[in-house]
PDB file of C-alpha atoms in Angstrom:
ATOM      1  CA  UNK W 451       0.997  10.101  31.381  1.00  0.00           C
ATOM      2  CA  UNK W 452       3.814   7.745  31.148  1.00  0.00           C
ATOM      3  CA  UNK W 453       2.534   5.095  28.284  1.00  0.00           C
ATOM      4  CA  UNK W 454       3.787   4.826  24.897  1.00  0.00           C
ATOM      5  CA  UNK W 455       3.387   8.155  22.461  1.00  0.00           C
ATOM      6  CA  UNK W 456       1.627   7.552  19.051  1.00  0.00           C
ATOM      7  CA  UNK W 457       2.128   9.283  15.888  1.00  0.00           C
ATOM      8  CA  UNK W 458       0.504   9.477  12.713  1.00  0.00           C
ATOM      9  CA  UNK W 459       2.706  10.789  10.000  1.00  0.00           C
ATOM     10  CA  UNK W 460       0.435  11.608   6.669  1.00  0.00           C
ATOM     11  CA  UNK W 461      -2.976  12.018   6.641  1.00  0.00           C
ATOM     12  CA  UNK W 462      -4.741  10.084   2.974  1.00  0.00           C
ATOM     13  CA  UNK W 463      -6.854   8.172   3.364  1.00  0.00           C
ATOM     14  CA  UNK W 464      -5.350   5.042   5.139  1.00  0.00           C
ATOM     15  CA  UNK W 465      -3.508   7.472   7.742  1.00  0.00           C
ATOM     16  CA  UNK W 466      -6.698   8.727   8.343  1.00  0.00           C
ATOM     17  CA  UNK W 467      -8.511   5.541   8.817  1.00  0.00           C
ATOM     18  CA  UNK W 468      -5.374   4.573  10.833  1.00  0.00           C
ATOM     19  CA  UNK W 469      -5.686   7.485  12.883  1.00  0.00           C
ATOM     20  CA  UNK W 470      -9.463   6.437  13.667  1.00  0.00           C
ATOM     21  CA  UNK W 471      -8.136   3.257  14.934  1.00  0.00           C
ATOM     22  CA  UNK W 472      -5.331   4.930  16.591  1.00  0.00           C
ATOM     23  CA  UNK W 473      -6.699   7.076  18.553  1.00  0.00           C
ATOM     24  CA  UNK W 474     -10.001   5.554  20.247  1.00  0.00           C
ATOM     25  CA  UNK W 475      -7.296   3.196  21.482  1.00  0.00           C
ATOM     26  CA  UNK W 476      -5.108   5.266  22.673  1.00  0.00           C
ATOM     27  CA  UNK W 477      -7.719   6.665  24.281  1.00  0.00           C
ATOM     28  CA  UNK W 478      -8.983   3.728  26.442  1.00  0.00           C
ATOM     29  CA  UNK W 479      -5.476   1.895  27.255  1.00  0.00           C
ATOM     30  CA  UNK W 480      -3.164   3.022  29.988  1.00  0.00           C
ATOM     31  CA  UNK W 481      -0.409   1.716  28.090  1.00  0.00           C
ATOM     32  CA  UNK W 482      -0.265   4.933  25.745  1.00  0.00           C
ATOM     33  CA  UNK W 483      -0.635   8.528  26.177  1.00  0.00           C
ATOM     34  CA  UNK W 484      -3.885   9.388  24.919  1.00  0.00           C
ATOM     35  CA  UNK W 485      -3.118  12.101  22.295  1.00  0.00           C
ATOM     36  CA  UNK W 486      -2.152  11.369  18.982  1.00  0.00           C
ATOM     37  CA  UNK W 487      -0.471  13.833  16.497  1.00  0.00           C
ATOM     38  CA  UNK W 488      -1.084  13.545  12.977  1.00  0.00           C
ATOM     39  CA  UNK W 489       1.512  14.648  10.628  1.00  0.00           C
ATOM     40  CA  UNK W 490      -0.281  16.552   7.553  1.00  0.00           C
ATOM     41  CA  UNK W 491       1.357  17.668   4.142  1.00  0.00           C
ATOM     42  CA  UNK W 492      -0.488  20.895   4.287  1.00  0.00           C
ATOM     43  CA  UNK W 493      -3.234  21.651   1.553  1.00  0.00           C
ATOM     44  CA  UNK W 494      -6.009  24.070   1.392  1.00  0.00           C
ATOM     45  CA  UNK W 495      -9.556  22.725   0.584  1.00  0.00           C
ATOM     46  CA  UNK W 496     -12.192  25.284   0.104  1.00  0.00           C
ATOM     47  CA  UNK W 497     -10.075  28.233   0.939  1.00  0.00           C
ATOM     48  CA  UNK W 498      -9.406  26.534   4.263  1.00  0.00           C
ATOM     49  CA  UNK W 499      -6.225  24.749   5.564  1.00  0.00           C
ATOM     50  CA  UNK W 500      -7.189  21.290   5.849  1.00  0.00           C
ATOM     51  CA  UNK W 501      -5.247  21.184   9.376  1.00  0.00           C
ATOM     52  CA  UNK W 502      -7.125  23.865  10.398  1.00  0.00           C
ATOM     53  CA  UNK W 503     -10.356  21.805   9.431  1.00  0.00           C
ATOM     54  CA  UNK W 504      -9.326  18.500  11.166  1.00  0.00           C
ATOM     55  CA  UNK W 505      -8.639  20.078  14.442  1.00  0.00           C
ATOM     56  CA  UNK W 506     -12.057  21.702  14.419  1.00  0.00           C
ATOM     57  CA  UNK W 507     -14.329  19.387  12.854  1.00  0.00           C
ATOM     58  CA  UNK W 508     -12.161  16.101  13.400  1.00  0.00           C
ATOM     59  CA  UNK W 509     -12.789  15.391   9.860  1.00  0.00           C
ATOM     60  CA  UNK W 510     -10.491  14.334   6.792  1.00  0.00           C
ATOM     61  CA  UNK W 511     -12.791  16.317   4.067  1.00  0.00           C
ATOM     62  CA  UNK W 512     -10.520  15.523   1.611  1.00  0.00           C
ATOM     63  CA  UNK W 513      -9.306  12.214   1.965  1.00  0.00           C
ATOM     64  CA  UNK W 514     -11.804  10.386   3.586  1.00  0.00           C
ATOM     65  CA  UNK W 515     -14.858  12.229   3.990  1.00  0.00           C
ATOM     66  CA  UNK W 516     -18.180  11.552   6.604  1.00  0.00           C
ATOM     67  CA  UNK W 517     -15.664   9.864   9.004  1.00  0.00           C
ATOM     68  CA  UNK W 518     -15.182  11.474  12.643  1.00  0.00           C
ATOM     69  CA  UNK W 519     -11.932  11.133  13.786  1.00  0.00           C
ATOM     70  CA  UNK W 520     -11.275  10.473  17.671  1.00  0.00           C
ATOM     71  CA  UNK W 521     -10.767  14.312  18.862  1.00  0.00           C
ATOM     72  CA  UNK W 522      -7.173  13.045  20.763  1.00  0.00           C
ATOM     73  CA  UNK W 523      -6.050  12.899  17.438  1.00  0.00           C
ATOM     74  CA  UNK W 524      -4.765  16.556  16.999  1.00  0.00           C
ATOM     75  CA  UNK W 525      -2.339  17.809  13.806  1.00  0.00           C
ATOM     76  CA  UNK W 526       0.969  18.839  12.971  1.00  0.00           C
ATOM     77  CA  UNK W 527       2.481  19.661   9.859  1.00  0.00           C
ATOM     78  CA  UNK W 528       5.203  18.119   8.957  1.00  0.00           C
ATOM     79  CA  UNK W 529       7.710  17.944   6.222  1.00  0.00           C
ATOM     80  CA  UNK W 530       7.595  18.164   2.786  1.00  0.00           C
ATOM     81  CA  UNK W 531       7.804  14.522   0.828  1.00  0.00           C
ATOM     82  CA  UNK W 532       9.001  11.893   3.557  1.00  0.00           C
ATOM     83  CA  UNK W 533       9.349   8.518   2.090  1.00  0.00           C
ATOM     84  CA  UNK W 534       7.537   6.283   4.705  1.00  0.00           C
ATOM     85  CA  UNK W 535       9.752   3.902   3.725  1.00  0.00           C
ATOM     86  CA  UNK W 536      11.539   1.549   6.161  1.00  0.00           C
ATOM     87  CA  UNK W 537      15.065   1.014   5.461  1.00  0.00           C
ATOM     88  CA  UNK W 538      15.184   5.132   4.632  1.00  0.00           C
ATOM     89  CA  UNK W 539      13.409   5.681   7.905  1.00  0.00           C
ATOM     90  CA  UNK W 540      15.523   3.528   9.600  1.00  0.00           C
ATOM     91  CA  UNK W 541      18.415   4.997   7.810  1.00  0.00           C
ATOM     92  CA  UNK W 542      17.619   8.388   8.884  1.00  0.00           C
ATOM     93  CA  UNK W 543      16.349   8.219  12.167  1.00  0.00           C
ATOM     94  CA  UNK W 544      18.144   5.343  14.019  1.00  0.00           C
ATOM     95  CA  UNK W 545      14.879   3.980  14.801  1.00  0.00           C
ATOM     96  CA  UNK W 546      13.641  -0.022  14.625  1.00  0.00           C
ATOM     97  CA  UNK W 547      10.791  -0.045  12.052  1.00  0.00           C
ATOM     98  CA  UNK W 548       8.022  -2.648  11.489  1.00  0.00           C
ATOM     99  CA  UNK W 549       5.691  -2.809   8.690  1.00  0.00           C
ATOM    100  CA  UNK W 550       1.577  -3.249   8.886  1.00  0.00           C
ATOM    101  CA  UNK W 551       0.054  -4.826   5.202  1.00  0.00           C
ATOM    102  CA  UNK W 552      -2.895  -5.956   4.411  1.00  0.00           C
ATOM    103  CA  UNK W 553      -6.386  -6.177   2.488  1.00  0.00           C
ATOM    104  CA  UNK W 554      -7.361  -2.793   4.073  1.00  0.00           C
ATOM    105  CA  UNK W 555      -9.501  -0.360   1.363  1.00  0.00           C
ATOM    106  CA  UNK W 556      -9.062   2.566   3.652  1.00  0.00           C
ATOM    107  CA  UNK W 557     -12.744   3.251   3.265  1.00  0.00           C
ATOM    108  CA  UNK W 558     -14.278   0.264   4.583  1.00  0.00           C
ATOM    109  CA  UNK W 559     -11.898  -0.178   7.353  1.00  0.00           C
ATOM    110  CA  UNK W 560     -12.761   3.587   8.534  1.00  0.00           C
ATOM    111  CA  UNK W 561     -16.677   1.990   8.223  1.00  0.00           C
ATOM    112  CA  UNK W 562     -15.513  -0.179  10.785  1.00  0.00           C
ATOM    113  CA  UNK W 563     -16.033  -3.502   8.063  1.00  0.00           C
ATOM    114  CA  UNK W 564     -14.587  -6.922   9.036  1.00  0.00           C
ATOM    115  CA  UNK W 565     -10.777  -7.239   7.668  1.00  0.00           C
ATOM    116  CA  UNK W 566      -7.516  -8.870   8.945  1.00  0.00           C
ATOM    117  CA  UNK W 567      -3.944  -7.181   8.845  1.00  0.00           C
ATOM    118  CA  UNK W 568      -0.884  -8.562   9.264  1.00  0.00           C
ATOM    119  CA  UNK W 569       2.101  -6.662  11.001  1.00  0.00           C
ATOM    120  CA  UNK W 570       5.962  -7.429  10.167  1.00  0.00           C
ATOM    121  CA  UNK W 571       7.724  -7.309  13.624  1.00  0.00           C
ATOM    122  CA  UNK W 572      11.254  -9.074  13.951  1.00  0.00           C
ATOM    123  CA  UNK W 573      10.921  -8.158  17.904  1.00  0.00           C
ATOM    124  CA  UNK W 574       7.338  -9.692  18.766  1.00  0.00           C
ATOM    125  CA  UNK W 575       7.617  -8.292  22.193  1.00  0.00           C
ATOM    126  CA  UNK W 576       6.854  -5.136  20.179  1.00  0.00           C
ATOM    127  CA  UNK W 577       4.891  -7.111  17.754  1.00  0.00           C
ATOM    128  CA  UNK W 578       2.173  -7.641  20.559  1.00  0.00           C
ATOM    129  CA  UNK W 579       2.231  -3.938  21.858  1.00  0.00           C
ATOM    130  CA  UNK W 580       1.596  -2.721  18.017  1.00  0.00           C
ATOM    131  CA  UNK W 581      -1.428  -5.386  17.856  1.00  0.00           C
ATOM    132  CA  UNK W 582      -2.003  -3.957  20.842  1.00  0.00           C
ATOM    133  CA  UNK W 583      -2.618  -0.221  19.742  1.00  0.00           C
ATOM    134  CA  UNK W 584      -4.372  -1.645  15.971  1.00  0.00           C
ATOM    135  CA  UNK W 585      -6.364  -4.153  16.913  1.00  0.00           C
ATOM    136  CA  UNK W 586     -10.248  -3.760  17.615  1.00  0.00           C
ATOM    137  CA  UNK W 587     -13.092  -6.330  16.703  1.00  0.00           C
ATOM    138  CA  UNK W 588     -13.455  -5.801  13.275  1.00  0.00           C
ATOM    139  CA  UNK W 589      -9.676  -5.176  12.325  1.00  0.00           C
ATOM    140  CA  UNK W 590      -7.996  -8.481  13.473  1.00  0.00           C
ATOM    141  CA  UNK W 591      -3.828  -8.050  13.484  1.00  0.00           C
ATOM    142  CA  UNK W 592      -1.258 -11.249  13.155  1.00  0.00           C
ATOM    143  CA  UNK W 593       1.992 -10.752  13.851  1.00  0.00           C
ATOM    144  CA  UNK W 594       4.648 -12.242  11.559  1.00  0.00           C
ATOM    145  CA  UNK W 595       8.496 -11.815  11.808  1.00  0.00           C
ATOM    146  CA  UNK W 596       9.124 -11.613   8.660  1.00  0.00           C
ATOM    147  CA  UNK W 597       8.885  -7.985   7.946  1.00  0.00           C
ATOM    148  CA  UNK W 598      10.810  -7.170   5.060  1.00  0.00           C
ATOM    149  CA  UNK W 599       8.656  -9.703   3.344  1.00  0.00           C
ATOM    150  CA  UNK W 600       5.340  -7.744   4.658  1.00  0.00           C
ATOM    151  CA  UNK W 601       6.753  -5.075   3.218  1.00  0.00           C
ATOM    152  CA  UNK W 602       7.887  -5.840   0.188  1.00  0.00           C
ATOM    153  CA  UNK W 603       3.989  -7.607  -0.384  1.00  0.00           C
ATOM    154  CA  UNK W 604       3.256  -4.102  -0.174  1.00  0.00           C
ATOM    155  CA  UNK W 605       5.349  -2.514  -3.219  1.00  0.00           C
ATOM    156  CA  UNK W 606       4.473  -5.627  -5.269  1.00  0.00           C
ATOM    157  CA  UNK W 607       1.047  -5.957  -5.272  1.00  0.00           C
ATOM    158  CA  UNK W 608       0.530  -2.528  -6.802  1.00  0.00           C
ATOM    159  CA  UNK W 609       2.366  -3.679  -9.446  1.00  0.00           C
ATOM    160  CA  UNK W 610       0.096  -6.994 -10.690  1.00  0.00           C
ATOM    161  CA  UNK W 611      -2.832  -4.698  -9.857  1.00  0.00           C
ATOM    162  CA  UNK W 612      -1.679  -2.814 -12.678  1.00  0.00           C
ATOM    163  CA  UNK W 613      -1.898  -5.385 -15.178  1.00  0.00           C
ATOM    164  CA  UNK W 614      -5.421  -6.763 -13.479  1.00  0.00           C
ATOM    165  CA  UNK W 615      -6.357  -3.082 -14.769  1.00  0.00           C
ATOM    166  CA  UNK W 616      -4.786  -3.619 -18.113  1.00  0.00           C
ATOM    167  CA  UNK W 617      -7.018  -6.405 -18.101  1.00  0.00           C
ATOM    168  CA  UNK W 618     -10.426  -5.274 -17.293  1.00  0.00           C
ATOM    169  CA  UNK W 619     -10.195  -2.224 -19.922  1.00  0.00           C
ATOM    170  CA  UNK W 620      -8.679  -4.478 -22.875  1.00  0.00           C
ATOM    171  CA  UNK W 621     -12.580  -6.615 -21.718  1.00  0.00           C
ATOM    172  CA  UNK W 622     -10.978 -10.078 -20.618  1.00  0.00           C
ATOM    173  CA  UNK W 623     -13.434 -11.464 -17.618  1.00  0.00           C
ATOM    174  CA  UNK W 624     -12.639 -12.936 -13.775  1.00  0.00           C
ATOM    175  CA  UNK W 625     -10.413 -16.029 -15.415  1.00  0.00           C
ATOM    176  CA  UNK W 626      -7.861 -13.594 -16.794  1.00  0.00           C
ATOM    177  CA  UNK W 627      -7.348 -11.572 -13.597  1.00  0.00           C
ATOM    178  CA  UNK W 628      -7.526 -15.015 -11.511  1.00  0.00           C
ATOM    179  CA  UNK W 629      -4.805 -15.734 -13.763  1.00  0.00           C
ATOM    180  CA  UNK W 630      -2.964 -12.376 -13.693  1.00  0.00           C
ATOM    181  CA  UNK W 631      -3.055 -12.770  -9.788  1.00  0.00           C
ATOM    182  CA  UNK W 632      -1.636 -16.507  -9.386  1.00  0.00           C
ATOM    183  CA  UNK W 633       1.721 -15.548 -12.311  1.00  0.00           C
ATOM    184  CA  UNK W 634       1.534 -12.023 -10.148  1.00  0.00           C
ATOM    185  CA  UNK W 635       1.917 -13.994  -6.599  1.00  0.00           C
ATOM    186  CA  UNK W 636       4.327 -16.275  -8.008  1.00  0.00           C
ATOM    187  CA  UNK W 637       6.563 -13.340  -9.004  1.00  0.00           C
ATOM    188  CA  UNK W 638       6.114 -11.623  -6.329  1.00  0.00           C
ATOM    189  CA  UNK W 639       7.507 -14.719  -4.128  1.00  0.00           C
ATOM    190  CA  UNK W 640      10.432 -14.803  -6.516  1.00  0.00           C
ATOM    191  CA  UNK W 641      11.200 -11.610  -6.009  1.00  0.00           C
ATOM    192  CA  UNK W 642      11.143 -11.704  -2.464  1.00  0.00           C
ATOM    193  CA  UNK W 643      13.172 -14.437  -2.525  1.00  0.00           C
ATOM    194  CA  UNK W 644      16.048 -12.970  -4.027  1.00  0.00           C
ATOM    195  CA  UNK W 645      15.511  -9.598  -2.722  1.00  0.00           C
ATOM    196  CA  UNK W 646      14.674  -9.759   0.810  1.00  0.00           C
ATOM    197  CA  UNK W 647      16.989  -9.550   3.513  1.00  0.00           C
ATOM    198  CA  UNK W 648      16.514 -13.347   5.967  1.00  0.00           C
ATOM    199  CA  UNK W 649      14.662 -15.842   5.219  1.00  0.00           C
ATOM    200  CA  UNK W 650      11.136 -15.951   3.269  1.00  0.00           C
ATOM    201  CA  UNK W 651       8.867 -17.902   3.951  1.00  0.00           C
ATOM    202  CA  UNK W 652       5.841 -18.871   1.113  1.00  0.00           C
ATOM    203  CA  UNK W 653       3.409 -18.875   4.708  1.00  0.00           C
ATOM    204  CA  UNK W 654       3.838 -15.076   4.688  1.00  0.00           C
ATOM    205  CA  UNK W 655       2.014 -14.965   1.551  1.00  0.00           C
ATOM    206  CA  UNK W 656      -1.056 -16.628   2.722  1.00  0.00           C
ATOM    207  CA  UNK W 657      -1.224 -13.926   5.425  1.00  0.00           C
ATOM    208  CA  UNK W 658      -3.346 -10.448   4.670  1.00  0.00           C
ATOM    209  CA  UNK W 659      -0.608  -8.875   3.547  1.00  0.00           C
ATOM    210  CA  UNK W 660       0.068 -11.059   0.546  1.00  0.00           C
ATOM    211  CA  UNK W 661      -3.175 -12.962  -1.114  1.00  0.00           C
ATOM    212  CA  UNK W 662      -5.417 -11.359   0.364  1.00  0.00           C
ATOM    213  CA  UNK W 663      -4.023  -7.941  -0.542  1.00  0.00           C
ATOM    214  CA  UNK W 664      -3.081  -8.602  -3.705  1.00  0.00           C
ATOM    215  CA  UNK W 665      -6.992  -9.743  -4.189  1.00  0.00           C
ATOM    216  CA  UNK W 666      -8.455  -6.505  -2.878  1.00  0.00           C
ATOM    217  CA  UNK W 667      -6.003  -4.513  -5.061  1.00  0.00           C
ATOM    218  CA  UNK W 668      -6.367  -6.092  -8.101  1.00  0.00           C
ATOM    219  CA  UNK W 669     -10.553  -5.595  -7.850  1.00  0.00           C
ATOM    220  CA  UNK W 670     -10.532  -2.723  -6.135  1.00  0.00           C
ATOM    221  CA  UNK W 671      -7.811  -0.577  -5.928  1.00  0.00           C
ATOM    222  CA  UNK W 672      -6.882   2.717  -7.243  1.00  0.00           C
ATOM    223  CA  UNK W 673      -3.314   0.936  -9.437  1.00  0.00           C
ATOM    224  CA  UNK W 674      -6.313  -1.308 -10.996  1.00  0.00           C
ATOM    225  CA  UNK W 675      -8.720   1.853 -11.945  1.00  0.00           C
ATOM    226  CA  UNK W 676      -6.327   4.028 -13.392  1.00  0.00           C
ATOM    227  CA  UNK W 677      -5.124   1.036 -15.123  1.00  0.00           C
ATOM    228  CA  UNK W 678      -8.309   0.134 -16.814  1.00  0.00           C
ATOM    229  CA  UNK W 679      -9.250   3.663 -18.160  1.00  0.00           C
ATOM    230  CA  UNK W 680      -5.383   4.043 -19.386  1.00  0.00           C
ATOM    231  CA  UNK W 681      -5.965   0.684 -21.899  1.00  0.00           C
ATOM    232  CA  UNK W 682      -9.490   2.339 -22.382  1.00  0.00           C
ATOM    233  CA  UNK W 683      -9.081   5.628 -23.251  1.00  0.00           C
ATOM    234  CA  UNK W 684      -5.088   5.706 -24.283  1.00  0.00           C
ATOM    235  CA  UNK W 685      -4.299   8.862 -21.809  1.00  0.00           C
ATOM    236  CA  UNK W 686      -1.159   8.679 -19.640  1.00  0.00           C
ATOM    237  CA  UNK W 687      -0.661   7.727 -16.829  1.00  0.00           C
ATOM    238  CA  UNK W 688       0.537  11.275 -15.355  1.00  0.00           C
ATOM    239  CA  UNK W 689      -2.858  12.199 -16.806  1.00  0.00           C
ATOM    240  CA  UNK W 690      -5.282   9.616 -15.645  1.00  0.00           C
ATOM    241  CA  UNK W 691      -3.494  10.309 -12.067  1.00  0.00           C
ATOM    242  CA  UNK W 692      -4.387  13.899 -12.226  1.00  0.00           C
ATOM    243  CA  UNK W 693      -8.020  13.397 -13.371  1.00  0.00           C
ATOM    244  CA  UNK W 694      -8.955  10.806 -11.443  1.00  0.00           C
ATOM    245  CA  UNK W 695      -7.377  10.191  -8.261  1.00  0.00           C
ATOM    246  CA  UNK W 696      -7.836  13.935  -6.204  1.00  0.00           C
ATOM    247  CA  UNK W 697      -4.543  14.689  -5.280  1.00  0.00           C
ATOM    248  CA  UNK W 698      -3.458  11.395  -4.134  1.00  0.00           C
ATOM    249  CA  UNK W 699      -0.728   8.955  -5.847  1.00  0.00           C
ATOM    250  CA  UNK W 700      -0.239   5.811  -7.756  1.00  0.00           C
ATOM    251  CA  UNK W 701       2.418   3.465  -6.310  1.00  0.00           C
ATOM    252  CA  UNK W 702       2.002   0.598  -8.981  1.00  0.00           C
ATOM    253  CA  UNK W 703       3.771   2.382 -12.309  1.00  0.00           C
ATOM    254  CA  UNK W 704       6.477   3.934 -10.653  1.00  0.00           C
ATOM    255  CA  UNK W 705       7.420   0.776  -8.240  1.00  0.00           C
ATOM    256  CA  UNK W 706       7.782  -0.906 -11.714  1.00  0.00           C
ATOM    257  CA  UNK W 707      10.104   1.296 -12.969  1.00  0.00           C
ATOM    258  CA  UNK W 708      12.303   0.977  -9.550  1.00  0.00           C
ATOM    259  CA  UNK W 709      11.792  -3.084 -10.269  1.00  0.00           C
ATOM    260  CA  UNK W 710      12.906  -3.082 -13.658  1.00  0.00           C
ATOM    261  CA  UNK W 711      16.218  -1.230 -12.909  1.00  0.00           C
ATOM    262  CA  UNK W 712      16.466  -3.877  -9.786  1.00  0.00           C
ATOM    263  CA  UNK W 713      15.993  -6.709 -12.160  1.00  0.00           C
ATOM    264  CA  UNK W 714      18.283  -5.291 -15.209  1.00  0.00           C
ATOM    265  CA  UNK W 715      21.071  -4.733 -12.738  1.00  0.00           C
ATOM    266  CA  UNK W 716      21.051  -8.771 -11.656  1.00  0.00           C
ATOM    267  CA  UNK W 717      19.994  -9.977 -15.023  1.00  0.00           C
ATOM    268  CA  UNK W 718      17.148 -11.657 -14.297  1.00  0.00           C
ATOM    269  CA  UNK W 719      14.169  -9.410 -16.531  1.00  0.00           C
ATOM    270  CA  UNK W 720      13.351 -12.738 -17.907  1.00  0.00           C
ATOM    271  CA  UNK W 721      12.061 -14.460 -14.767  1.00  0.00           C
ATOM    272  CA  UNK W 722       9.666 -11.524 -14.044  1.00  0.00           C
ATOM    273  CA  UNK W 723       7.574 -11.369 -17.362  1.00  0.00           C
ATOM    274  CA  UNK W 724       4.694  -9.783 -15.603  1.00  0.00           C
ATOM    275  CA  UNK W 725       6.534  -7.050 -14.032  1.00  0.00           C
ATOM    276  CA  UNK W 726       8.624  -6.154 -17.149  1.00  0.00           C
ATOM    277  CA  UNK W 727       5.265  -5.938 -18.997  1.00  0.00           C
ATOM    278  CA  UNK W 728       3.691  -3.439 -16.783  1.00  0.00           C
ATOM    279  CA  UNK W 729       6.735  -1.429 -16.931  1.00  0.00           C
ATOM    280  CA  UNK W 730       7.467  -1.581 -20.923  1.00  0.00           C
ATOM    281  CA  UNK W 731       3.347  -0.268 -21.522  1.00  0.00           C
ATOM    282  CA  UNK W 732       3.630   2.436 -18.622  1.00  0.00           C
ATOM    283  CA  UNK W 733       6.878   3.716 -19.605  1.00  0.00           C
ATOM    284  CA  UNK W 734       8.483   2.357 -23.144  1.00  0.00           C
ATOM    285  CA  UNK W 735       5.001   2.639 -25.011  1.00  0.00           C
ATOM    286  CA  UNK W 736       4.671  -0.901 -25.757  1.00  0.00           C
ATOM    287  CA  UNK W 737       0.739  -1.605 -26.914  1.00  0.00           C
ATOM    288  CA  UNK W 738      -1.182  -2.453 -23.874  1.00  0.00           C
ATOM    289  CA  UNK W 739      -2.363  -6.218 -25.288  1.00  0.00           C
ATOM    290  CA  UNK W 740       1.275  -6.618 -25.067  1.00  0.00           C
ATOM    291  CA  UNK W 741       0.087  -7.926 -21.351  1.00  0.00           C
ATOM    292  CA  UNK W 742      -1.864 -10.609 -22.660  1.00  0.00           C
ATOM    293  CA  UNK W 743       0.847 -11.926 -24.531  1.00  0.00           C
ATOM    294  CA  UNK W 744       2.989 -12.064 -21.095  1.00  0.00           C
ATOM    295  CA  UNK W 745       0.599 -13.832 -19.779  1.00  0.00           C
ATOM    296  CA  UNK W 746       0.668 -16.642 -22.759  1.00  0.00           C
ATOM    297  CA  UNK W 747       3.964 -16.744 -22.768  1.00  0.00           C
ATOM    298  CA  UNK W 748       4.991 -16.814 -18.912  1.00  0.00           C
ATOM    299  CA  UNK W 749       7.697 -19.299 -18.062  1.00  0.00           C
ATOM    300  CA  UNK W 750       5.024 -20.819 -15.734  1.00  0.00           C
ATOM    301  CA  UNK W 751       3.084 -22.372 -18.667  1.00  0.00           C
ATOM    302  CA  UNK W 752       6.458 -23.691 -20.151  1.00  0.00           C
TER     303      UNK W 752
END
């Protein structure tokens, strides 16, 4: 007893892979107390609650199936729709909050596959101790100070990978979506620019939280997939969600929408092309090729 406590508050599929990470090292370093509580949005799966299921089988069924989780990682539930975001965590708890982004398909890091992360730590004192409790051989952590940028790399990227999925159902090929991701970067770097509280920093963006993010996203992402069967098959969003996604949530659509009224409020819709695209098909009903013309007509080629 004594070290550092760790929690784990939801349990998808990243807090789950997390959680894996988590909590076998937790359980070797003396800096941290060895159990970790999860904090689960109760469910049932199979007529069974899926706390009740994690505790005794140390297994996410639902979220991320055939992946043991360390048994130190036991479960509470806890409340109903927190916003894991930082400023309304901060806000509500009086607690410093840092940010970890980064090219991390939940499923491949819980297969223990080679990836980087990058973690958004204005104190790097606790910046080390974080890398500390994520880092193992085949999930490398940097530390950057810059964390509202991290974060905001975060919101963004589901946003282009939206379009890269408009993309790959209206049948455009790799040059399109290497385009859609350069204009995509760029705007996201404007944004952040204008947006973020301190200073940013274009290095932050060549970290795993920005290119290398935004890459994995826009090929392999859930924004992208539900993108690409909404130009295919014309269904909604709400509906493609339902279908297609088992209970879990798309982030790019509805951070548009939060964009757009951002960008209307300071007048500046017109420097953000790609953004204002994604959100006029997703929620105004403009045709989906509408994208492509963005994309011919972005201030960048001017």
């Amino acid at each position: 007893m004594g070290g550092k406590k760790v929690c784990i508050v939801g349990s998808g599929n990243w807090g789950s892979a997390i959680a894996k990470i988590a909590g076998s090292n937790t359980a070797r370093l003396s800096s941290f107390e060895s159990q970790v509580n999860m904090w689960v949005l109760e469910e049932e799966v199979g007529g069974r609650r899926l706390t009740d299921i994690i505790n005794t089988e140390h297994e996410n069924v639902k979220y991320l199936p055939g992946h043991k989780l360390p048994p130190n990682v036991g479960v509470d539930e806890g409340p109903d729709g927190l916003r894991l975001i930082s400023d309304i965590i901060h806000e509500k708890l009086g607690i410093e909050m840092n940010v970890l982004m980064g090219a991390n398909i939940a499923k491949e890091v819980a297969e223990e596959k080679f990836c980087e992360t990058t973690i958004g730590c204005k104190n790097m004192k606790h910046g080390q101790m974080l890398k500390d409790l994520m880092q193992t051989p085949n999930f490398r952590v940097s530390v950057v100070q810059e964390a509202d940028t991290v974060e905001i790399c975060g919101a963004l990227k589901n946003v282009v990978a939206v379009g890269a999925g408009f993309c790959d159902g209206l049948g455009y090929g790799d040059n399109t979506k290497a385009a859609v991701i350069r204009l995509g970067l760029m705007e996201m770097i404007g944004f952040a620019k204008i947006f973020c509280k301190g200073s940013v920093s274009s290095a932050t963006f060549l970290e795993s939280c920005g290119i290398a993010d935004l890459i994995t996203t826009c090929y392999g992402g859930r924004n992208r997939k539900v993108a690409e069967a909404f130009a295919k098959t014309g269904k909604s969003i709400e509906q493609l969600e339902k279908e297609m996604l088992n209970g879990q949530k798309l982030q790019g659509p509805q951070t548009s929408a939060e964009l757009h009224r951002i960008l209307k409020s300071k007048n500046v819709v017109e420097k953000f092309p790609l953004f204002t695209a994604v959100y006029r098909i997703c929620y105004e009903g403009k045709p989906v090729t509408d994208f492509i013309t963005c994309l011919q007509n972005h201030p960048e080629h001017m």
